[in-house]
Short mmCIF file of C-alpha atoms in Angstrom, two decimals:
data_model
loop_
_atom_site.label_atom_id
_atom_site.label_comp_id
_atom_site.label_asym_id
_atom_site.label_seq_id
_atom_site.Cartn_x
_atom_site.Cartn_y
_atom_site.Cartn_z
CA MET A 1 -63.10 20.00 40.29
CA ASP A 2 -63.61 18.94 43.94
CA THR A 3 -61.05 18.73 46.73
CA TYR A 4 -60.63 14.97 46.43
CA THR A 5 -59.65 15.34 42.78
CA LEU A 6 -57.24 18.25 43.39
CA LEU A 7 -55.43 16.72 46.37
CA PRO A 8 -53.60 13.95 44.45
CA LEU A 9 -52.54 16.46 41.80
CA ILE A 10 -51.18 18.85 44.43
CA LEU A 11 -49.32 16.04 46.20
CA ALA A 12 -47.86 14.82 42.90
CA PHE A 13 -46.70 18.35 42.06
CA LEU A 14 -45.13 18.83 45.51
CA TRP A 15 -43.36 15.44 45.31
CA THR A 16 -41.95 16.31 41.87
CA PHE A 17 -40.86 19.77 43.03
CA LEU A 18 -39.14 18.42 46.17
CA TYR A 19 -37.46 15.64 44.17
CA PHE A 20 -35.87 18.08 41.73
CA LEU A 21 -34.99 20.51 44.51
CA ASN A 22 -33.21 17.74 46.41
CA HIS A 23 -31.55 16.43 43.24
CA ASN A 24 -30.22 19.85 42.29
CA SER A 25 -29.08 20.50 45.85
CA LYS A 26 -27.04 17.28 45.84
CA LYS A 27 -25.68 18.10 42.42
CA SER A 28 -24.58 21.57 43.50
CA THR A 29 -22.74 20.17 46.51
CA THR A 30 -20.86 17.53 44.53
CA SER A 31 -20.12 19.39 41.29
CA PRO A 32 -17.59 22.21 41.19
CA ARG A 33 -18.94 25.72 40.78
CA LEU A 34 -17.45 28.91 39.39
CA PRO A 35 -14.85 30.59 41.59
CA PRO A 36 -16.22 33.37 43.80
CA GLY A 37 -16.03 36.98 42.75
CA PRO A 38 -17.78 40.32 42.93
CA PRO A 39 -21.36 40.14 41.66
CA PRO A 40 -21.70 41.31 38.05
CA ILE A 41 -24.44 43.52 36.68
CA PRO A 42 -26.31 42.91 33.42
CA ILE A 43 -24.57 43.59 30.10
CA ILE A 44 -21.27 45.02 31.39
CA GLY A 45 -20.62 42.45 34.12
CA ASN A 46 -17.78 43.67 36.39
CA LEU A 47 -16.31 46.21 33.98
CA HIS A 48 -17.51 49.14 36.08
CA GLN A 49 -15.39 47.88 38.99
CA LEU A 50 -12.07 47.82 37.13
CA SER A 51 -9.73 50.80 37.38
CA THR A 52 -7.04 52.03 35.01
CA THR A 53 -4.77 49.54 36.80
CA PRO A 54 -6.86 46.34 36.54
CA TYR A 55 -4.03 44.17 37.89
CA ARG A 56 -4.28 46.04 41.21
CA THR A 57 -8.08 45.88 41.27
CA MET A 58 -8.04 42.14 40.59
CA ALA A 59 -5.41 41.67 43.31
CA ASP A 60 -7.76 43.49 45.72
CA PHE A 61 -10.59 41.16 44.67
CA SER A 62 -8.38 38.14 45.42
CA ARG A 63 -7.83 39.38 48.97
CA THR A 64 -11.61 39.36 49.43
CA TYR A 65 -12.67 36.30 47.43
CA GLY A 66 -9.57 34.10 47.37
CA PRO A 67 -6.69 33.21 45.04
CA LEU A 68 -9.02 32.09 42.24
CA ILE A 69 -11.76 34.52 41.27
CA SER A 70 -14.28 34.78 38.47
CA LEU A 71 -15.38 37.95 36.75
CA LYS A 72 -17.72 38.81 33.94
CA LEU A 73 -16.04 41.20 31.51
CA GLY A 74 -18.96 42.11 29.31
CA THR A 75 -20.10 38.75 27.97
CA ILE A 76 -16.78 36.99 28.65
CA THR A 77 -16.44 34.71 31.67
CA THR A 78 -12.97 35.37 33.07
CA VAL A 79 -11.09 33.40 35.73
CA VAL A 80 -8.12 35.08 37.41
CA VAL A 81 -5.27 33.13 39.04
CA SER A 82 -3.71 35.23 41.81
CA SER A 83 -1.48 32.99 43.94
CA ALA A 84 1.54 30.75 43.57
CA ASN A 85 -0.40 27.65 44.66
CA ALA A 86 -3.20 28.26 42.17
CA ALA A 87 -0.65 28.87 39.41
CA ARG A 88 1.20 25.68 40.34
CA GLU A 89 -1.98 23.59 40.10
CA MET A 90 -2.93 25.16 36.77
CA PHE A 91 0.46 24.67 35.12
CA GLN A 92 1.15 21.22 36.55
CA LYS A 93 -2.31 19.70 36.03
CA HIS A 94 -3.98 21.70 33.25
CA ASP A 95 -1.24 23.32 31.17
CA LEU A 96 -2.40 21.74 27.92
CA ALA A 97 -6.10 22.39 28.60
CA VAL A 98 -5.43 26.13 28.98
CA SER A 99 -2.61 26.44 26.43
CA THR A 100 -4.84 28.04 23.78
CA ARG A 101 -4.72 31.82 23.69
CA HIS A 102 -7.66 34.12 24.20
CA VAL A 103 -6.78 36.25 21.17
CA THR A 104 -7.50 39.95 21.47
CA SER A 105 -9.18 41.83 18.65
CA ALA A 106 -6.15 44.11 18.28
CA VAL A 107 -3.98 41.09 17.47
CA ARG A 108 -6.51 39.70 14.99
CA ALA A 109 -6.70 43.05 13.24
CA ALA A 110 -2.91 43.22 12.83
CA ASP A 111 -2.74 41.50 9.45
CA GLY A 112 -3.89 38.20 10.96
CA HIS A 113 -1.01 38.13 13.43
CA ASP A 114 -2.73 35.43 15.50
CA ARG A 115 -2.53 32.98 12.57
CA TYR A 116 1.26 33.27 12.24
CA SER A 117 2.53 34.38 15.64
CA MET A 118 4.10 31.78 17.92
CA VAL A 119 2.82 33.84 20.86
CA TRP A 120 -0.83 33.74 19.78
CA MET A 121 -1.44 30.64 17.67
CA PRO A 122 -2.73 27.45 19.35
CA VAL A 123 -0.39 24.61 20.27
CA ASN A 124 -0.35 22.79 16.94
CA ALA A 125 2.19 21.47 14.42
CA LYS A 126 3.08 24.98 13.17
CA TRP A 127 3.53 26.22 16.73
CA ARG A 128 5.86 23.31 17.50
CA LEU A 129 7.89 24.07 14.37
CA LEU A 130 8.29 27.75 15.28
CA ARG A 131 9.09 26.90 18.89
CA LYS A 132 11.75 24.42 17.77
CA ILE A 133 13.29 26.93 15.36
CA SER A 134 13.37 29.57 18.12
CA THR A 135 14.92 27.20 20.61
CA VAL A 136 17.57 25.80 18.27
CA GLN A 137 18.44 28.89 16.21
CA LEU A 138 18.21 31.55 18.90
CA PHE A 139 18.05 30.37 22.47
CA SER A 140 19.97 27.11 22.73
CA ILE A 141 22.95 27.20 25.08
CA GLN A 142 25.26 26.80 22.08
CA ARG A 143 23.70 29.78 20.30
CA LEU A 144 23.70 31.91 23.43
CA ASN A 145 27.33 31.14 24.15
CA ALA A 146 28.27 31.88 20.54
CA GLY A 147 26.61 35.29 20.86
CA GLN A 148 28.56 36.43 23.93
CA SER A 149 30.97 38.61 21.95
CA LEU A 150 28.10 40.41 20.20
CA ARG A 151 26.30 41.09 23.47
CA HIS A 152 29.52 42.34 25.03
CA ALA A 153 30.15 44.64 22.05
CA LYS A 154 26.67 46.19 22.30
CA VAL A 155 27.04 46.77 26.04
CA VAL A 156 30.46 48.37 25.47
CA GLU A 157 28.86 50.72 22.90
CA MET A 158 26.28 51.63 25.54
CA ALA A 159 29.03 52.37 28.08
CA GLU A 160 30.92 54.52 25.55
CA TYR A 161 27.82 56.60 24.90
CA VAL A 162 27.18 57.06 28.64
CA ASN A 163 30.83 58.03 29.12
CA LYS A 164 30.45 60.79 26.50
CA CYS A 165 27.41 62.04 28.38
CA CYS A 166 29.44 61.92 31.59
CA GLU A 167 32.21 64.05 30.09
CA SER A 168 29.76 66.61 28.70
CA GLY A 169 27.40 66.60 31.68
CA GLU A 170 24.47 65.47 29.53
CA VAL A 171 21.41 63.73 30.89
CA VAL A 172 20.96 60.02 30.06
CA ASP A 173 17.49 58.65 29.33
CA VAL A 174 17.99 55.21 30.91
CA GLY A 175 15.06 53.57 29.14
CA LYS A 176 16.14 54.86 25.72
CA VAL A 177 19.74 53.71 26.27
CA ALA A 178 18.60 50.23 27.31
CA PHE A 179 16.15 50.06 24.40
CA THR A 180 18.78 51.04 21.81
CA THR A 181 21.21 48.48 23.19
CA GLN A 182 18.66 45.67 23.10
CA LEU A 183 17.30 46.73 19.70
CA ASN A 184 20.76 46.68 18.12
CA LEU A 185 21.56 43.35 19.74
CA LEU A 186 18.46 41.81 18.16
CA SER A 187 18.93 43.50 14.78
CA ASN A 188 22.52 42.27 14.58
CA THR A 189 21.44 38.79 15.61
CA PHE A 190 18.83 38.72 12.85
CA PHE A 191 20.19 41.07 10.18
CA SER A 192 23.90 41.69 11.00
CA MET A 193 23.25 45.43 11.24
CA ASP A 194 22.36 48.18 13.73
CA MET A 195 18.86 49.61 13.51
CA ALA A 196 19.52 52.68 15.68
CA SER A 197 22.22 54.71 17.36
CA HIS A 198 22.39 56.10 20.88
CA SER A 199 22.87 59.66 19.65
CA SER A 200 19.99 59.76 17.15
CA LYS A 201 16.22 60.13 17.50
CA ASP A 202 15.37 56.95 15.62
CA SER A 203 15.58 54.60 18.60
CA GLY A 204 13.31 56.89 20.62
CA GLU A 205 10.74 56.90 17.82
CA PHE A 206 10.92 53.14 17.50
CA LYS A 207 10.64 52.76 21.28
CA GLU A 208 7.45 54.83 21.20
CA LEU A 209 6.12 52.68 18.36
CA VAL A 210 6.73 49.47 20.32
CA TRP A 211 5.02 50.99 23.37
CA LYS A 212 1.96 51.90 21.28
CA ILE A 213 1.75 48.28 20.19
CA VAL A 214 1.93 46.75 23.67
CA GLU A 215 -0.48 49.40 24.95
CA GLU A 216 -2.95 48.58 22.15
CA ILE A 217 -2.74 44.87 22.89
CA GLY A 218 -3.03 45.38 26.64
CA LYS A 219 -5.88 47.85 26.88
CA PRO A 220 -9.56 46.78 26.84
CA ASN A 221 -11.30 46.82 23.49
CA LEU A 222 -15.05 46.73 22.89
CA ALA A 223 -14.68 43.75 20.56
CA ASP A 224 -12.88 41.77 23.29
CA ILE A 225 -15.71 42.40 25.75
CA PHE A 226 -18.59 42.07 23.30
CA PRO A 227 -17.42 39.77 20.44
CA VAL A 228 -20.46 40.70 18.36
CA LEU A 229 -18.74 44.07 17.85
CA GLY A 230 -15.68 42.50 16.23
CA PHE A 231 -16.09 44.65 13.13
CA VAL A 232 -15.54 47.79 15.24
CA SER A 233 -12.03 46.67 16.13
CA LYS A 234 -11.02 46.47 12.49
CA LEU A 235 -12.16 50.05 12.02
CA PHE A 236 -10.48 51.59 15.04
CA VAL A 237 -7.46 49.40 15.89
CA ASN A 238 -4.10 51.17 15.96
CA ARG A 239 -2.60 50.48 12.55
CA GLU A 240 0.95 50.59 13.90
CA LEU A 241 0.36 46.92 14.76
CA ILE A 242 0.60 46.26 11.03
CA GLY A 243 3.19 48.91 10.21
CA ILE A 244 5.78 47.57 12.60
CA GLY A 245 6.31 44.52 10.43
CA ASN A 246 7.11 46.70 7.45
CA LYS A 247 9.47 48.77 9.62
CA PHE A 248 12.14 46.11 9.40
CA ASN A 249 10.87 43.28 7.22
CA GLU A 250 10.72 44.30 3.56
CA GLU A 251 14.18 45.79 3.23
CA ARG A 252 15.92 43.09 5.28
CA LEU A 253 14.04 40.13 3.84
CA SER A 254 14.94 41.24 0.32
CA SER A 255 18.67 40.95 1.08
CA GLU A 256 18.55 37.21 1.58
CA GLY A 257 21.67 36.31 -0.35
CA ARG A 258 24.22 38.01 1.87
CA GLY A 259 25.55 34.87 3.48
CA ASN A 260 26.27 36.55 6.81
CA GLY A 261 25.24 33.46 8.70
CA ASP A 262 22.80 35.42 10.86
CA VAL A 263 19.41 34.16 11.99
CA LEU A 264 17.57 35.62 9.01
CA ASP A 265 19.84 33.76 6.59
CA THR A 266 19.14 30.57 8.53
CA LEU A 267 15.37 31.12 8.51
CA ILE A 268 15.31 31.76 4.77
CA LYS A 269 17.41 28.67 4.20
CA ILE A 270 14.93 26.59 6.23
CA MET A 271 12.04 28.15 4.30
CA LYS A 272 13.59 27.11 0.97
CA GLU A 273 14.14 23.50 1.96
CA GLU A 274 11.99 21.02 0.09
CA GLY A 275 8.79 20.29 1.98
CA SER A 276 9.38 23.11 4.46
CA GLU A 277 6.28 24.38 6.28
CA LEU A 278 7.95 27.69 7.10
CA SER A 279 6.65 30.61 5.02
CA LEU A 280 7.72 34.20 4.48
CA ASP A 281 4.69 35.32 6.52
CA ASP A 282 5.82 33.08 9.37
CA ILE A 283 9.24 34.77 9.32
CA ARG A 284 7.76 38.27 9.24
CA HIS A 285 5.50 37.63 12.20
CA LEU A 286 8.26 35.83 14.11
CA LEU A 287 10.38 38.96 13.78
CA MET A 288 7.48 41.08 15.03
CA ASP A 289 7.22 38.88 18.12
CA PHE A 290 10.91 39.00 18.93
CA PHE A 291 11.40 42.70 18.33
CA THR A 292 8.39 43.80 20.37
CA ALA A 293 8.70 41.34 23.27
CA GLY A 294 12.51 41.34 23.20
CA THR A 295 12.87 45.11 23.47
CA ASP A 296 9.91 46.28 25.54
CA THR A 297 10.12 43.99 28.56
CA THR A 298 13.92 44.18 28.89
CA THR A 299 13.85 47.96 28.60
CA ASP A 300 11.12 48.37 31.20
CA THR A 301 12.87 46.08 33.68
CA MET A 302 16.18 47.94 33.24
CA GLU A 303 14.53 51.29 33.82
CA TRP A 304 12.70 50.08 36.92
CA ALA A 305 15.85 48.41 38.31
CA MET A 306 17.82 51.65 38.00
CA THR A 307 14.89 53.57 39.49
CA GLU A 308 14.80 51.30 42.54
CA LEU A 309 18.58 51.59 43.03
CA ILE A 310 18.38 55.39 42.85
CA ARG A 311 15.55 55.34 45.40
CA ASN A 312 17.52 52.97 47.62
CA PRO A 313 21.11 54.30 47.67
CA GLU A 314 22.20 51.72 50.23
CA LYS A 315 21.26 48.96 47.75
CA MET A 316 23.14 50.77 44.99
CA ALA A 317 26.24 51.02 47.19
CA LYS A 318 26.02 47.34 48.09
CA ALA A 319 25.82 46.31 44.42
CA GLN A 320 28.70 48.62 43.47
CA ASP A 321 30.86 47.30 46.31
CA GLU A 322 30.29 43.73 45.12
CA LEU A 323 31.27 44.67 41.54
CA GLU A 324 34.42 46.41 42.74
CA ARG A 325 35.45 43.46 44.90
CA ALA A 326 34.82 40.93 42.14
CA LEU A 327 36.20 42.88 39.16
CA GLY A 328 38.50 45.52 40.61
CA LYS A 329 38.33 49.30 40.35
CA ASP A 330 40.01 49.60 36.98
CA THR A 331 37.98 46.93 35.15
CA LYS A 332 34.86 48.64 33.85
CA SER A 333 33.94 45.99 31.30
CA ILE A 334 31.78 43.11 32.54
CA GLN A 335 31.83 39.68 30.89
CA GLU A 336 29.04 37.15 31.12
CA SER A 337 31.43 34.82 32.92
CA ASP A 338 31.57 37.42 35.72
CA ILE A 339 27.84 37.21 36.47
CA SER A 340 28.18 34.02 38.51
CA LYS A 341 30.53 35.93 40.84
CA LEU A 342 27.94 38.66 41.42
CA PRO A 343 25.10 37.17 43.50
CA TYR A 344 23.88 40.54 44.77
CA LEU A 345 23.66 41.98 41.25
CA GLN A 346 21.63 38.92 40.24
CA ALA A 347 19.42 39.45 43.28
CA VAL A 348 18.82 43.08 42.25
CA VAL A 349 17.71 41.94 38.78
CA LYS A 350 15.41 39.28 40.24
CA GLU A 351 13.87 41.71 42.71
CA ALA A 352 13.27 44.21 39.90
CA LEU A 353 11.52 41.44 37.93
CA ARG A 354 9.40 40.64 40.99
CA ILE A 355 8.38 44.10 42.10
CA HIS A 356 7.92 45.35 38.51
CA PRO A 357 7.01 42.21 36.53
CA PRO A 358 7.71 42.55 32.77
CA ALA A 359 4.08 41.60 32.09
CA VAL A 360 1.45 42.15 34.78
CA PHE A 361 -0.70 39.39 33.27
CA LEU A 362 0.61 36.42 31.36
CA VAL A 363 -0.72 36.38 27.80
CA PRO A 364 -4.43 35.50 28.25
CA ARG A 365 -5.41 31.86 27.87
CA LYS A 366 -8.66 30.09 27.03
CA ALA A 367 -9.95 26.85 28.53
CA ASP A 368 -10.40 24.23 25.79
CA SER A 369 -12.65 22.17 28.06
CA ASP A 370 -14.24 22.29 31.49
CA ILE A 371 -11.53 21.86 34.12
CA GLU A 372 -11.51 21.77 37.90
CA LEU A 373 -8.99 24.15 39.45
CA CYS A 374 -8.62 24.62 43.21
CA GLY A 375 -12.00 22.92 43.65
CA TYR A 376 -13.79 25.29 41.29
CA LEU A 377 -15.05 25.03 37.73
CA VAL A 378 -13.24 26.82 34.94
CA PRO A 379 -15.79 26.40 32.13
CA LYS A 380 -14.93 25.69 28.53
CA ASN A 381 -14.09 28.87 26.56
CA ALA A 382 -13.51 30.90 29.72
CA GLN A 383 -10.74 33.47 29.51
CA VAL A 384 -7.96 32.73 32.02
CA PHE A 385 -5.67 35.43 33.41
CA VAL A 386 -2.60 34.76 35.53
CA ASN A 387 -2.11 37.95 37.53
CA LEU A 388 1.67 38.11 37.92
CA TRP A 389 1.41 41.38 39.78
CA ALA A 390 -0.85 39.82 42.43
CA ILE A 391 1.46 36.80 42.78
CA SER A 392 4.49 39.08 43.09
CA TYR A 393 2.85 41.07 45.89
CA ASP A 394 1.24 38.14 47.72
CA PRO A 395 2.21 38.37 51.43
CA ASN A 396 1.73 34.61 51.75
CA THR A 397 4.72 34.16 49.43
CA TRP A 398 6.77 37.31 50.02
CA GLU A 399 7.60 39.04 53.29
CA ASN A 400 7.18 42.82 52.98
CA PRO A 401 6.20 42.50 49.31
CA ASP A 402 5.97 46.28 48.80
CA LYS A 403 9.64 46.80 49.69
CA PHE A 404 12.57 46.54 47.28
CA LEU A 405 14.68 43.90 49.04
CA PRO A 406 17.19 42.10 46.78
CA GLU A 407 18.44 40.29 49.88
CA ARG A 408 15.36 38.04 49.80
CA PHE A 409 16.87 36.27 46.77
CA LEU A 410 20.16 35.65 48.57
CA ASP A 411 18.32 33.57 51.16
CA GLN A 412 16.46 31.31 48.71
CA ASP A 413 17.49 29.59 45.51
CA MET A 414 14.81 30.85 43.12
CA ASP A 415 15.26 31.34 39.41
CA ALA A 416 12.97 32.78 36.74
CA LYS A 417 12.66 29.61 34.65
CA GLY A 418 9.06 28.82 35.57
CA GLN A 419 9.55 26.20 38.29
CA ASP A 420 9.10 28.50 41.29
CA TYR A 421 5.49 29.55 40.88
CA GLY A 422 5.76 32.53 43.18
CA PHE A 423 8.30 33.97 40.75
CA ILE A 424 7.38 33.42 37.10
CA PRO A 425 8.16 36.74 35.37
CA PHE A 426 8.61 34.95 32.03
CA GLY A 427 5.69 32.56 32.43
CA ALA A 428 5.66 28.80 32.96
CA GLY A 429 4.72 25.61 31.19
CA ARG A 430 4.94 24.93 27.48
CA ARG A 431 4.20 28.57 26.62
CA ALA A 432 6.87 30.14 28.80
CA CYS A 433 8.93 32.84 27.09
CA PRO A 434 11.67 31.08 25.06
CA GLY A 435 13.94 34.13 25.35
CA MET A 436 14.07 34.28 29.16
CA THR A 437 17.73 33.22 29.38
CA LEU A 438 18.84 35.86 26.88
CA ALA A 439 16.81 38.54 28.68
CA TYR A 440 18.29 37.57 32.04
CA ARG A 441 21.86 37.68 30.72
CA MET A 442 21.35 41.09 29.10
CA LEU A 443 19.73 42.58 32.19
CA ASN A 444 22.69 41.58 34.36
CA LEU A 445 25.21 42.80 31.78
CA MET A 446 23.57 46.18 31.17
CA LEU A 447 22.75 46.94 34.80
CA GLY A 448 26.17 45.82 36.03
CA THR A 449 27.91 47.97 33.42
CA LEU A 450 25.88 51.08 34.25
CA ILE A 451 26.43 50.94 38.01
CA HIS A 452 30.04 49.69 37.94
CA GLY A 453 31.31 52.20 35.43
CA PHE A 454 29.45 55.25 36.76
CA ASN A 455 27.83 56.92 39.71
CA TRP A 456 24.49 58.59 39.08
CA LYS A 457 22.44 61.55 40.23
CA LEU A 458 19.00 62.89 39.38
CA GLU A 459 18.70 66.00 37.22
CA ASP A 460 17.55 69.41 38.48
CA GLY A 461 18.54 68.65 42.06
CA LEU A 462 15.71 66.15 42.46
CA THR A 463 16.01 63.89 45.52
CA PRO A 464 15.37 60.12 45.42
CA GLU A 465 12.37 60.56 47.73
CA LYS A 466 10.68 62.81 45.14
CA LEU A 467 11.22 60.42 42.22
CA ASP A 468 8.02 59.92 40.21
CA MET A 469 6.96 56.26 40.46
CA SER A 470 3.70 56.51 38.51
CA GLU A 471 2.95 53.71 36.06
CA LYS A 472 1.68 53.43 32.50
CA PHE A 473 -0.18 50.20 31.76
CA GLY A 474 -0.02 48.17 28.56
CA VAL A 475 1.01 44.53 28.40
CA SER A 476 3.87 45.62 30.66
CA ILE A 477 4.11 48.43 33.20
CA GLN A 478 6.22 51.30 31.95
CA LYS A 479 7.39 54.28 33.97
CA ALA A 480 4.98 57.09 33.17
CA GLN A 481 7.87 59.56 33.43
CA PRO A 482 11.15 58.37 31.85
CA LEU A 483 14.07 57.97 34.23
CA LYS A 484 16.67 60.62 33.34
CA LEU A 485 19.96 60.59 35.21
CA ILE A 486 23.30 62.37 35.06
CA PRO A 487 26.36 60.05 35.07
CA ILE A 488 29.29 61.17 37.21
#
């Protein structure tokens, strides 16, 4: 073939090549692209860059790449939201598009928990039914107000136990005391009975069981990273995820005819109504959700709040002075009606929720379609994390974010109801935690009672400066070493 024959072919090829190059260049400048992030490597993606505290690692990435980053966790494209502004745009513009959960293999392996759990199932008719039942039967203002006497009674029992320890000089495990109080509040709400006592080992064993569950759900699993290995999860998943349901379901659900008027009676009554879509499995898994989420996060926040007050004695003194001024020296019992008169106590609780968020990541979501967020593409089926820890420590939102400063909440009217996106410890949007109001009331009641009725010191002559602050990561962040104090 001579030069004259080849030349037109070469020119045609070059024209075609330049046309597509120009076309793709224009397309790439007008279409959103994936958020920036550290470059992945084949097969494992960015897994090798994550530490045992992935929330901190991802927060570090956001300082380099911006408030919206993308990672490759094995084969899973993951987008991480790390700022209040990015969270605001996601919840206000795309809440429905990212309302589906990215279900972990541990949850799937737990007797199909994702098919029945309000936390994990998609936003569908069954989810709306369970959400409505939860709102009306448990967390409506009328229900919450009606339960004030029960909450007060459980907090008084806690104070009586601590007082016995005070008289005998015994050490108090703050996390265990808070857990037992919250556990018995929930069990009486559902079953009209206590499930544990402060002086027995059973609450400690149950607390450990709940921690194993949230740790199992929170830690990476091969099947989550490489879905083709889903069968491995079913072989190795912690079976306590299934056993917890039997811990309190069979015996209590069989006593349905008691007529105590508690929540379980109401749920069974709804289930038996003609045409009801509520099943016994729905009730079992609903109880699993409430007992795990309702005890673990409240307990962890209480323990961290007391830890911060012990480490910051001037903050403890300020909170105690406020309680004494508002309630008097001789009144040790706190009522819920007193909380509105205790702005500094409320600020302490809020700051504890900020600096030690009850869940470092919101429950993972999945994009149901391609969406544009902060100018970037979040592709369909991508996993979406909201890094609450990063948002809570963002210096663009919080001055001196590493310091425990309850006073910051006295200067600004922020609540935890999901409207202030720099402070969303219970989530936001349609999938926000329905029990946030109950948790907030109990945290104020328990903390106020412990610091108003008693002074506290560390055991074995330990000083506040030497207090162990190491963390244990699951869904929430637990103190690695339990906080043990002596009441005086």
